[in-house]
Coordinates of C-alpha atoms and ligand atoms in Angstrom, one line a residue:
Chain A
M1 CA 60.9 101.5 96.8
T2 CA 59.4 100.8 100.2
Q3 CA 57.1 103.5 101.3
V4 CA 56.7 103.8 105.1
A5 CA 54.8 107.1 105.3
A6 CA 51.1 107.3 104.9
P7 CA 50.1 110.1 102.5
G8 CA 50.3 113.4 104.3
V9 CA 51.9 112.0 107.4
M10 CA 55.5 112.6 108.3
T11 CA 57.3 109.5 109.5
A12 CA 59.1 110.4 112.7
P13 CA 60.1 107.4 114.7
E14 CA 60.3 107.6 118.5
P15 CA 63.7 108.5 119.8
G16 CA 65.9 105.7 120.9
S17 CA 63.6 103.1 119.4
G18 CA 65.4 100.2 117.9
T19 CA 63.4 100.2 114.7
A20 CA 65.1 100.5 111.4
P21 CA 65.2 104.1 110.1
P22 CA 62.9 104.7 107.1
D23 CA 63.9 104.8 103.5
G24 CA 67.7 104.6 103.4
L25 CA 68.2 107.1 106.2
V26 CA 71.0 106.4 108.7
R27 CA 70.8 106.9 112.4
L28 CA 73.4 109.1 114.0
G29 CA 73.3 109.4 117.8
P30 CA 75.7 110.5 120.6
D31 CA 79.2 109.1 120.4
S32 CA 78.8 105.5 121.6
A33 CA 82.4 104.9 122.5
P34 CA 83.5 107.1 125.4
A35 CA 86.8 109.0 124.8
R36 CA 89.8 106.7 125.3
R37 CA 91.3 107.2 128.7
R38 CA 94.7 108.8 129.0
R39 CA 96.2 105.9 130.9
F40 CA 95.3 103.6 128.0
S41 CA 97.0 105.9 125.6
F42 CA 100.1 106.0 127.7
A43 CA 100.2 102.2 127.9
L44 CA 100.0 102.1 124.1
R45 CA 103.0 104.3 123.8
L46 CA 105.0 101.9 126.0
V47 CA 104.1 98.8 123.9
I48 CA 107.0 98.9 121.5
P49 CA 109.8 100.0 123.9
V50 CA 108.8 97.1 126.3
A51 CA 108.7 94.7 123.4
V52 CA 112.2 95.8 122.3
F53 CA 113.4 95.3 125.9
L54 CA 112.0 91.8 126.1
L55 CA 113.5 90.9 122.7
W56 CA 116.9 92.2 123.9
W57 CA 116.6 90.2 127.1
F58 CA 115.6 87.1 125.2
L59 CA 118.2 87.3 122.4
T60 CA 121.1 88.0 124.7
G61 CA 119.9 85.6 127.5
T62 CA 119.8 82.7 125.0
H63 CA 123.1 83.7 123.4
V64 CA 121.6 84.1 120.0
I65 CA 123.5 87.3 120.2
P66 CA 126.8 86.7 121.9
A67 CA 128.0 88.8 124.8
T68 CA 130.9 89.9 122.6
A69 CA 128.4 91.8 120.5
L70 CA 125.7 93.0 122.9
S71 CA 125.7 92.8 126.7
T72 CA 122.7 91.4 128.6
P73 CA 120.3 93.7 130.5
R74 CA 121.8 92.4 133.7
A75 CA 125.5 93.1 132.8
T76 CA 124.4 96.5 131.5
W77 CA 122.6 97.3 134.8
D78 CA 125.8 96.2 136.7
S79 CA 127.9 98.5 134.6
F80 CA 125.4 101.3 135.2
T81 CA 125.6 100.9 139.0
Y82 CA 129.4 100.8 138.8
L83 CA 129.6 104.0 136.7
Y84 CA 127.0 105.6 139.0
N85 CA 128.7 104.6 142.3
R86 CA 132.4 104.5 141.5
Q87 CA 132.7 107.0 138.7
D88 CA 131.1 110.4 138.3
L89 CA 128.3 109.3 135.9
V90 CA 126.0 112.0 137.1
G91 CA 128.7 114.6 136.6
D92 CA 129.4 113.3 133.1
V93 CA 125.7 113.5 132.2
G94 CA 125.4 117.0 133.7
V95 CA 128.4 118.3 131.7
S96 CA 126.9 116.8 128.5
V97 CA 123.5 118.2 129.1
R98 CA 124.9 121.6 129.7
R99 CA 126.9 121.5 126.5
A100 CA 123.9 120.4 124.4
A101 CA 121.6 122.9 126.0
L102 CA 123.9 125.9 125.6
G103 CA 124.7 124.9 122.0
L104 CA 121.0 124.4 121.2
A105 CA 120.1 127.7 122.7
L106 CA 122.8 129.5 120.7
G107 CA 122.0 127.7 117.4
A108 CA 118.2 127.9 117.8
G109 CA 118.4 131.6 118.8
V110 CA 120.5 132.6 115.8
G111 CA 118.7 130.3 113.4
T112 CA 115.3 131.7 114.4
A113 CA 116.4 135.3 114.1
L114 CA 118.0 134.7 110.7
G115 CA 114.9 132.7 109.6
I116 CA 112.6 135.5 110.5
I117 CA 114.7 138.1 108.7
V118 CA 114.9 136.0 105.6
G119 CA 111.3 135.1 105.7
L120 CA 110.1 138.7 106.1
Y121 CA 112.4 140.8 104.1
R122 CA 113.4 140.5 100.5
L123 CA 116.8 142.1 101.1
G124 CA 117.4 139.6 103.9
E125 CA 116.6 136.7 101.6
E126 CA 118.8 138.1 98.8
L127 CA 121.8 138.6 101.2
L128 CA 121.5 135.6 103.4
D129 CA 119.7 132.7 101.8
A130 CA 122.3 131.6 99.3
P131 CA 125.2 131.5 101.8
M132 CA 123.1 129.7 104.3
Q133 CA 122.1 127.1 101.8
M134 CA 125.7 126.6 100.9
L135 CA 126.9 126.3 104.5
R136 CA 124.0 123.9 105.2
M137 CA 125.4 121.5 102.7
V138 CA 128.7 121.2 104.5
P139 CA 128.5 118.1 106.7
Y140 CA 129.1 119.5 110.1
P141 CA 131.2 116.6 111.5
A142 CA 133.8 117.5 108.9
L143 CA 134.3 120.8 110.7
I144 CA 135.2 119.3 114.1
F145 CA 139.0 119.4 113.6
L146 CA 138.8 123.0 112.4
F147 CA 136.9 123.9 115.6
I148 CA 139.5 122.2 117.7
I149 CA 142.3 124.2 115.9
W150 CA 140.3 127.4 116.2
F151 CA 138.9 127.1 119.7
G152 CA 140.9 124.4 121.4
V153 CA 139.4 121.5 123.4
G154 CA 137.6 123.7 125.9
E155 CA 133.9 124.3 126.4
T156 CA 133.7 127.2 123.9
G157 CA 134.5 125.2 120.9
K158 CA 132.1 122.4 121.8
V159 CA 129.2 124.7 122.4
L160 CA 129.9 126.6 119.2
F161 CA 130.1 123.3 117.3
I162 CA 126.7 122.2 118.6
G163 CA 125.3 125.7 117.9
L164 CA 126.4 125.5 114.3
A165 CA 124.9 122.1 113.8
T166 CA 121.5 123.1 115.2
L167 CA 121.5 126.5 113.4
F168 CA 120.4 125.1 110.0
P169 CA 117.3 123.1 110.8
M170 CA 116.1 126.0 112.9
Y171 CA 116.9 128.5 110.1
L172 CA 115.2 126.4 107.4
N173 CA 112.0 125.7 109.2
T174 CA 111.6 129.3 110.6
S175 CA 112.2 131.0 107.3
N176 CA 109.8 128.6 105.6
G177 CA 107.2 129.0 108.3
V178 CA 107.4 132.8 108.1
R179 CA 107.1 132.8 104.4
N180 CA 104.0 130.6 104.6
V181 CA 102.1 132.8 107.1
D182 CA 98.7 133.6 105.8
R183 CA 99.3 136.8 103.8
R184 CA 95.6 137.9 104.3
V185 CA 95.9 137.9 108.1
V186 CA 99.2 139.9 107.9
E187 CA 97.5 142.3 105.5
A188 CA 94.5 142.7 107.9
A189 CA 96.8 143.2 110.9
R190 CA 98.8 145.8 108.9
S191 CA 95.6 147.6 108.0
F192 CA 94.8 147.9 111.7
G193 CA 98.1 149.7 112.2
L194 CA 100.2 146.8 113.5
Q195 CA 103.8 147.3 112.3
G196 CA 107.4 146.4 112.7
R197 CA 108.4 144.5 115.8
R198 CA 104.9 144.3 117.2
L199 CA 103.6 142.8 113.9
V200 CA 106.4 140.2 114.0
R201 CA 105.9 139.4 117.7
Q202 CA 102.2 139.3 117.8
V203 CA 101.2 137.9 114.5
V204 CA 104.0 136.6 112.3
V205 CA 105.9 134.5 114.9
P206 CA 102.8 132.9 116.5
L207 CA 101.4 132.0 113.1
A208 CA 104.8 130.5 112.1
M209 CA 105.1 128.7 115.4
P210 CA 104.2 125.3 114.1
S211 CA 107.2 125.4 111.7
I212 CA 109.4 127.0 114.3
L213 CA 108.7 124.2 116.8
T214 CA 109.2 121.5 114.1
G215 CA 112.6 123.1 113.6
L216 CA 113.3 123.1 117.3
R217 CA 112.5 119.4 117.4
F218 CA 114.9 118.6 114.7
A219 CA 117.5 120.9 116.3
A220 CA 117.1 119.2 119.7
G221 CA 117.8 115.8 118.1
I222 CA 120.8 117.1 116.2
S223 CA 122.2 118.7 119.3
V224 CA 122.6 115.3 120.9
I225 CA 124.2 113.9 117.7
A226 CA 126.6 116.8 117.6
L227 CA 127.3 116.3 121.2
V228 CA 128.5 112.8 120.5
F229 CA 130.9 114.0 117.9
T230 CA 132.4 116.8 119.9
E231 CA 132.8 114.8 123.0
S232 CA 134.5 111.8 121.3
I233 CA 137.5 114.0 120.4
G234 CA 139.5 116.0 122.9
A235 CA 137.2 115.7 125.9
N236 CA 137.9 114.5 129.5
Q237 CA 134.4 114.6 130.7
G238 CA 130.9 113.9 129.4
I239 CA 129.1 110.9 128.0
G240 CA 131.0 111.0 124.7
Y241 CA 134.2 110.8 126.7
L242 CA 132.9 107.6 128.4
V243 CA 132.1 106.2 125.0
A244 CA 135.5 107.0 123.6
Q245 CA 137.2 105.4 126.6
A246 CA 135.0 102.3 126.6
N247 CA 135.6 101.9 122.9
S248 CA 139.3 101.7 123.4
L249 CA 139.0 99.1 126.3
D250 CA 136.3 97.2 124.5
Q251 CA 133.7 97.5 127.3
I252 CA 130.4 96.7 125.6
P253 CA 128.2 97.2 128.7
V254 CA 129.5 100.7 129.2
L255 CA 128.7 101.5 125.5
V256 CA 125.2 100.1 125.9
V257 CA 124.7 102.3 129.0
C258 CA 125.8 105.4 127.1
V259 CA 123.5 104.5 124.1
I260 CA 120.6 104.3 126.5
I261 CA 121.5 107.6 128.1
Y262 CA 121.6 109.2 124.7
A263 CA 118.2 107.8 123.9
I264 CA 116.8 109.1 127.2
L265 CA 118.3 112.5 126.5
G266 CA 116.6 112.5 123.1
I267 CA 113.2 111.6 124.5
A268 CA 113.6 114.2 127.2
A269 CA 114.4 116.9 124.7
D270 CA 111.4 115.9 122.6
L271 CA 109.1 116.0 125.6
L272 CA 110.4 119.4 126.5
V273 CA 109.6 120.7 123.0
R274 CA 106.2 119.1 123.1
L275 CA 105.5 120.8 126.4
L276 CA 106.6 124.1 124.8
E277 CA 104.2 123.3 122.0
R278 CA 101.2 123.2 124.3
Y279 CA 102.3 126.3 126.1
A280 CA 103.3 128.3 123.0
M281 CA 100.3 127.3 120.8
P282 CA 97.2 127.1 123.1
W283 CA 94.9 127.6 120.1
R284 CA 96.1 124.2 118.6
R285 CA 95.2 122.1 121.6
H286 CA 92.7 120.3 119.4
S287 CA 94.8 119.3 116.5
A288 CA 93.1 119.6 113.1
V289 CA 93.3 116.1 111.8
R290 CA 93.0 113.9 114.8
Chain B
M1 CA 52.9 110.2 94.2
S2 CA 53.9 113.9 94.6
V3 CA 52.2 114.0 98.0
Q4 CA 54.2 111.0 99.2
T5 CA 57.5 112.2 97.9
T6 CA 57.1 115.6 99.6
T7 CA 56.3 114.0 103.0
T8 CA 59.1 111.4 103.1
P9 CA 61.7 112.9 105.4
A10 CA 65.1 113.8 104.0
A11 CA 66.3 114.5 107.6
V12 CA 64.9 114.1 111.0
A13 CA 66.3 115.4 114.3
L14 CA 64.8 113.8 117.4
A15 CA 65.2 115.5 120.8
V16 CA 68.7 116.6 119.9
G17 CA 70.8 118.1 122.6
K18 CA 74.3 119.4 122.4
A19 CA 76.5 120.8 125.2
F20 CA 80.1 122.2 124.9
D21 CA 82.1 121.8 128.1
G22 CA 78.9 121.6 130.1
R23 CA 77.4 124.6 128.4
S24 CA 74.2 123.6 126.6
V25 CA 73.6 125.0 123.1
L26 CA 70.8 122.8 121.8
E27 CA 68.2 121.3 124.1
G28 CA 65.7 118.7 123.0
L29 CA 65.4 120.1 119.5
D30 CA 63.1 118.4 116.9
V31 CA 63.3 119.2 113.2
T32 CA 62.1 117.4 110.1
V33 CA 63.0 118.3 106.5
A34 CA 61.0 116.5 103.8
R35 CA 62.4 115.4 100.5
G36 CA 62.4 118.3 98.0
E37 CA 61.6 120.8 100.7
F38 CA 63.5 124.0 101.1
V39 CA 63.8 124.9 104.8
A40 CA 65.5 128.1 106.1
L41 CA 66.9 128.2 109.6
L42 CA 67.1 131.6 111.3
G43 CA 68.6 132.5 114.6
A44 CA 70.7 135.0 116.5
S45 CA 74.5 134.7 116.3
G46 CA 75.7 131.9 118.6
S47 CA 72.2 130.3 118.9
G48 CA 73.5 127.0 117.6
K49 CA 72.6 127.0 113.9
T50 CA 76.0 125.8 112.7
T51 CA 76.0 123.3 115.5
L52 CA 72.7 121.8 114.3
L53 CA 73.9 121.7 110.8
R54 CA 77.2 119.9 111.7
I55 CA 75.2 117.3 113.6
L56 CA 72.9 116.7 110.6
A57 CA 76.0 116.5 108.4
G58 CA 77.5 113.9 110.8
I59 CA 80.6 116.0 111.5
E60 CA 79.7 116.3 115.1
A61 CA 77.8 113.9 117.4
P62 CA 74.9 115.1 119.5
T63 CA 75.2 114.9 123.2
T64 CA 71.7 113.5 123.5
G65 CA 69.1 112.5 121.0
E66 CA 69.7 111.4 117.5
V67 CA 69.3 112.3 113.9
L68 CA 68.2 110.3 110.8
V69 CA 69.8 111.5 107.7
P70 CA 70.4 110.0 104.2
E71 CA 73.7 108.4 103.3
V72 CA 74.4 111.1 100.7
R73 CA 74.4 114.5 102.2
T74 CA 76.6 117.4 101.4
V75 CA 77.5 120.8 102.9
V76 CA 78.3 124.2 101.6
Y77 CA 80.1 126.1 104.3
Q78 CA 80.3 129.8 104.8
E79 CA 83.7 129.9 103.1
P80 CA 84.4 127.8 100.1
R81 CA 86.9 125.4 101.7
L82 CA 88.5 124.3 98.4
V83 CA 91.8 122.4 98.5
A84 CA 94.3 125.0 97.2
S85 CA 96.5 122.3 95.7
M86 CA 93.9 120.8 93.4
R87 CA 92.6 122.3 90.2
V88 CA 88.9 123.4 90.3
W89 CA 87.5 120.4 88.5
R90 CA 89.4 118.0 90.8
N91 CA 87.9 119.9 93.8
V92 CA 84.5 119.3 92.4
V93 CA 84.8 115.5 92.2
I94 CA 87.0 115.2 95.3
G95 CA 86.3 112.1 97.3
L96 CA 84.2 110.4 94.6
P97 CA 85.2 106.9 93.6
N98 CA 88.0 107.1 91.0
A99 CA 85.9 105.5 88.3
S100 CA 83.2 108.2 88.5
A101 CA 85.5 111.2 89.4
T102 CA 85.8 112.2 85.8
R103 CA 86.6 115.5 84.3
A104 CA 83.4 115.3 82.2
L105 CA 81.3 115.0 85.3
A106 CA 83.0 117.9 87.0
V107 CA 82.7 120.1 83.9
D108 CA 78.9 119.3 83.7
A109 CA 78.5 120.3 87.4
L110 CA 80.6 123.5 86.8
R111 CA 78.4 124.3 83.8
E112 CA 75.4 124.4 86.0
V113 CA 77.0 127.1 88.1
G114 CA 78.3 128.9 85.1
L115 CA 82.0 128.1 85.6
D116 CA 82.8 125.4 83.1
D117 CA 85.5 127.6 81.6
H118 CA 87.3 127.7 84.9
A119 CA 87.7 123.9 85.2
D120 CA 91.5 124.0 85.1
A121 CA 92.0 127.1 87.2
W122 CA 93.6 127.0 90.6
P123 CA 91.2 127.8 93.5
G124 CA 93.5 130.6 94.6
T125 CA 92.8 132.5 91.4
L126 CA 89.0 132.5 91.8
S127 CA 86.9 135.4 93.1
G128 CA 84.9 134.9 96.3
G129 CA 81.7 134.3 94.5
E130 CA 83.3 132.0 91.9
A131 CA 84.9 129.9 94.7
Q132 CA 81.5 129.7 96.4
R133 CA 79.9 128.5 93.2
V134 CA 82.6 125.8 92.9
A135 CA 81.7 124.7 96.4
L136 CA 78.1 124.5 95.4
A137 CA 79.0 122.4 92.3
R138 CA 81.0 120.1 94.6
A139 CA 78.0 119.7 96.8
L140 CA 75.6 119.0 93.9
V141 CA 77.7 116.7 91.9
R142 CA 77.0 113.9 94.4
Q143 CA 73.3 114.3 93.9
P144 CA 72.6 114.6 97.7
K145 CA 69.3 113.7 99.2
L146 CA 70.1 116.3 101.8
L147 CA 71.8 119.6 101.1
L148 CA 73.1 121.6 104.0
L149 CA 73.9 125.3 103.4
D150 CA 75.6 127.3 106.2
E151 CA 75.3 130.9 105.3
P152 CA 76.8 130.2 101.9
F153 CA 76.2 133.8 100.6
A154 CA 77.2 135.7 103.7
A155 CA 80.5 136.8 102.3
L156 CA 79.3 137.9 98.9
D157 CA 78.4 141.3 97.5
A158 CA 74.8 142.1 97.1
L159 CA 74.6 141.5 93.3
T160 CA 76.5 138.2 93.5
R161 CA 74.4 137.2 96.4
L162 CA 71.2 137.8 94.4
R163 CA 72.6 135.7 91.5
M164 CA 73.6 132.9 93.8
Q165 CA 70.2 132.9 95.5
D166 CA 68.6 132.5 92.0
L167 CA 71.1 129.8 91.2
V168 CA 70.4 127.8 94.3
A169 CA 66.6 128.2 94.0
H170 CA 66.9 127.0 90.4
L171 CA 69.2 124.1 91.1
C172 CA 67.3 122.9 94.1
A173 CA 64.0 123.0 92.2
R174 CA 65.7 120.8 89.6
H175 CA 67.5 118.3 91.7
R176 CA 65.0 118.4 94.6
P177 CA 67.2 117.5 97.6
G178 CA 65.9 118.3 101.0
V179 CA 67.6 121.6 101.8
L180 CA 68.4 123.2 105.1
L181 CA 69.7 126.8 104.6
V182 CA 71.2 128.5 107.6
T183 CA 71.1 132.3 107.2
H184 CA 71.1 135.6 109.0
D185 CA 69.2 137.2 106.3
V186 CA 65.4 137.1 106.9
E187 CA 64.6 138.3 103.4
E188 CA 66.7 135.7 101.9
A189 CA 64.9 133.1 104.0
V190 CA 61.5 134.3 102.9
V191 CA 62.4 134.5 99.2
L192 CA 63.9 131.0 99.0
A193 CA 62.2 128.8 101.6
D194 CA 59.1 126.6 101.7
R195 CA 59.3 126.8 105.4
V196 CA 61.1 129.0 107.9
L197 CA 62.4 127.9 111.3
V198 CA 63.7 130.1 114.1
L199 CA 66.2 128.7 116.5
R200 CA 66.1 130.2 120.0
E201 CA 67.3 129.1 123.3
G202 CA 68.2 125.6 122.0
R203 CA 64.9 124.9 120.4
I204 CA 62.8 125.7 117.3
S205 CA 60.6 128.5 118.5
V206 CA 58.9 129.3 115.2
D207 CA 58.0 126.9 112.4
L208 CA 56.0 128.6 109.6
P209 CA 55.3 127.8 106.0
V210 CA 55.9 130.5 103.4
D211 CA 52.8 130.5 101.2
L212 CA 53.9 133.1 98.7
P213 CA 53.8 132.3 95.0
R214 CA 57.0 131.7 93.1
P215 CA 59.1 133.2 91.6
R216 CA 59.2 135.5 94.6
R217 CA 60.5 139.0 94.8
I218 CA 61.4 141.0 97.9
G219 CA 58.6 143.4 98.9
G220 CA 54.8 143.5 98.9
P221 CA 52.4 143.5 101.9
A222 CA 52.4 139.7 102.3
F223 CA 56.2 139.5 102.1
D224 CA 56.6 142.4 104.5
A225 CA 54.2 140.9 107.0
L226 CA 56.1 137.6 107.1
R227 CA 59.5 139.3 107.3
D228 CA 58.4 141.5 110.2
R229 CA 57.0 138.4 112.0
F230 CA 60.4 136.7 111.8
L231 CA 62.3 139.8 112.6
G232 CA 60.1 140.2 115.7
E233 CA 60.9 136.7 116.7
L234 CA 64.6 137.5 116.4
G235 CA 64.1 140.5 118.6
V236 CA 64.1 143.2 115.9
H237 CA 60.9 145.4 116.1
R238 CA 60.2 147.7 113.2
E239 CA 57.8 150.6 112.9
A240 CA 54.9 149.6 110.7
A241 CA 55.7 152.6 108.5
T242 CA 59.4 151.7 107.8
S243 CA 59.7 150.4 104.3
S244 CA 62.1 147.8 103.2
D245 CA 65.5 149.0 102.0
Ligands
ATP1 N1 83.8 123.4 119.3 C1 83.2 124.2 120.2 N2 83.7 124.3 121.4 C2 83.0 125.1 122.4 N3 82.0 125.9 122.1 C3 81.5 125.8 120.8 C4 82.1 125.0 119.8 N4 81.3 125.1 118.7 C5 80.3 126.0 119.0 N5 80.4 126.4 120.3 C6 79.5 127.3 120.9 O1 78.2 127.0 120.6 C7 77.4 128.1 120.4 C8 76.7 127.9 119.1 O2 77.6 128.0 118.1 P1 77.2 128.0 116.5 O3 78.4 128.0 115.7 O4 76.3 126.8 116.3 O5 76.4 129.3 116.4 P2 75.6 129.9 115.2 O6 74.2 129.9 115.5 O7 76.0 129.2 113.9 O8 76.2 131.4 115.1 P3 76.5 132.3 113.9 O9 75.2 132.8 113.4 O10 77.3 133.4 114.5 O11 77.3 131.5 112.9 C9 78.3 129.3 120.5 O12 78.1 129.9 121.7 C10 79.7 128.7 120.4 O13 80.6 129.5 121.2
MG2 MG1 77.3 129.7 112.2

């Protein structure tokens, strides 16, 4: 073993000196790499979408993929400007967004309420959980004709359909989150006299918030999928209606435009939930693992 | 030989500064812990004891300055921080290379803290003191050259705390890592430590050896004098007549 210290003398190297630390010690200083800048992080997020776009451009431009299978970016853009200028694309998107938002609000609201009841109360779980689990297993697209028979082809049926589809992810994640709230914290809050609605609002719901928002993210995604189903049958407005029409006339560029709009709606919904996450959980700004 | 081993550092902090959001907590702080030395760190709440310990552990980077620490260093936190989804013995050898993470090794370490019969229990079923002893076994099983203890006994009842203090004193005397014990309890510091530091306004304001014979017990004139000295440094002034409780 190498011995650097003279007997009775503490080895304490000068700060910042480049000398090797004594005896198998390691040197830990200030973080040498400055925190990565936001802009760089944003650029990284764009890498894969841009790569996919370039690939699309390349494969369709060189006719590796024929125009009868996928339109070129150019043809897609032309179709978009046509839909935008000559047809009421903005109106269609607006109608679709409204349906999805109303359905999501309905489904998420009811799902959260049921999830809290089932997570908190034994009676609630005994009464509700089994029926909910059964209903959850019914593939919701199978219900679309029933909804048309019951509610007609108007807005009500469409919103209810989307509400039903978004109810289950919300319910499952909320009840699970509430069940997993730290019992010790609830116990402490109870011992300080917090009860009933205040206990739920001030302690249980905030602590279950990570799960609830995960549920909301799933539900937001599913609301767009349900939108496609409900608009492709018995609608005369909306993006799904455009899809259905384009399908019958074999207009590939229109279909691609609609797919892109759906994707953008999906991203927008996700961004909204993330914003909500920051607002609803300020104590989690610094996430635990990263 | 013994002179040399006790003067080789187990940890060195050189002009360490740490600021959170521009608010400075540590300012140009220097500390050395020798191998086999037991150092206690006192300080008011919020004075930066945990921050210093986290910097020495390598969990947090200093804003300025640097620390020299051994490769193998372990921490016992104020709470046990066991992984609820692993049995006790797996918690003890968590993170060790698969080949050496054996049950036998874990049980040996658990025996040292008197818990070998709990090897297969779930952490959730342990009492507070038991869980803290598992955390101690987990820290010792790696044979650290530097053992960092952040108020490990704070949440324990008086009797368990006394037992734990004995246990730690005993285990440290046997394994001889450099030890830095953060504590609020002045008497605990004087009973256990070779040297006591007080952290105040970002620096070490007092650095005194404890020259009392071991094994030590609370009480006696020499003990009281030292204790009152540290209490004074922490801003607590006692009447000379007040006896210890
Ligand atoms: N991650 C952080 N962000 C912002 N401020 C922090 C952070 N960690 C610690 N601090 C601040 O640094 C100061 C020192 O904190 P530290 O935990 O080191 O105190 P302490 O001496 O261990 O106190 P206690 O005895 O109460 O445990 C406190 O004022 C605390 O608010
Ligand atoms: Mg602390």
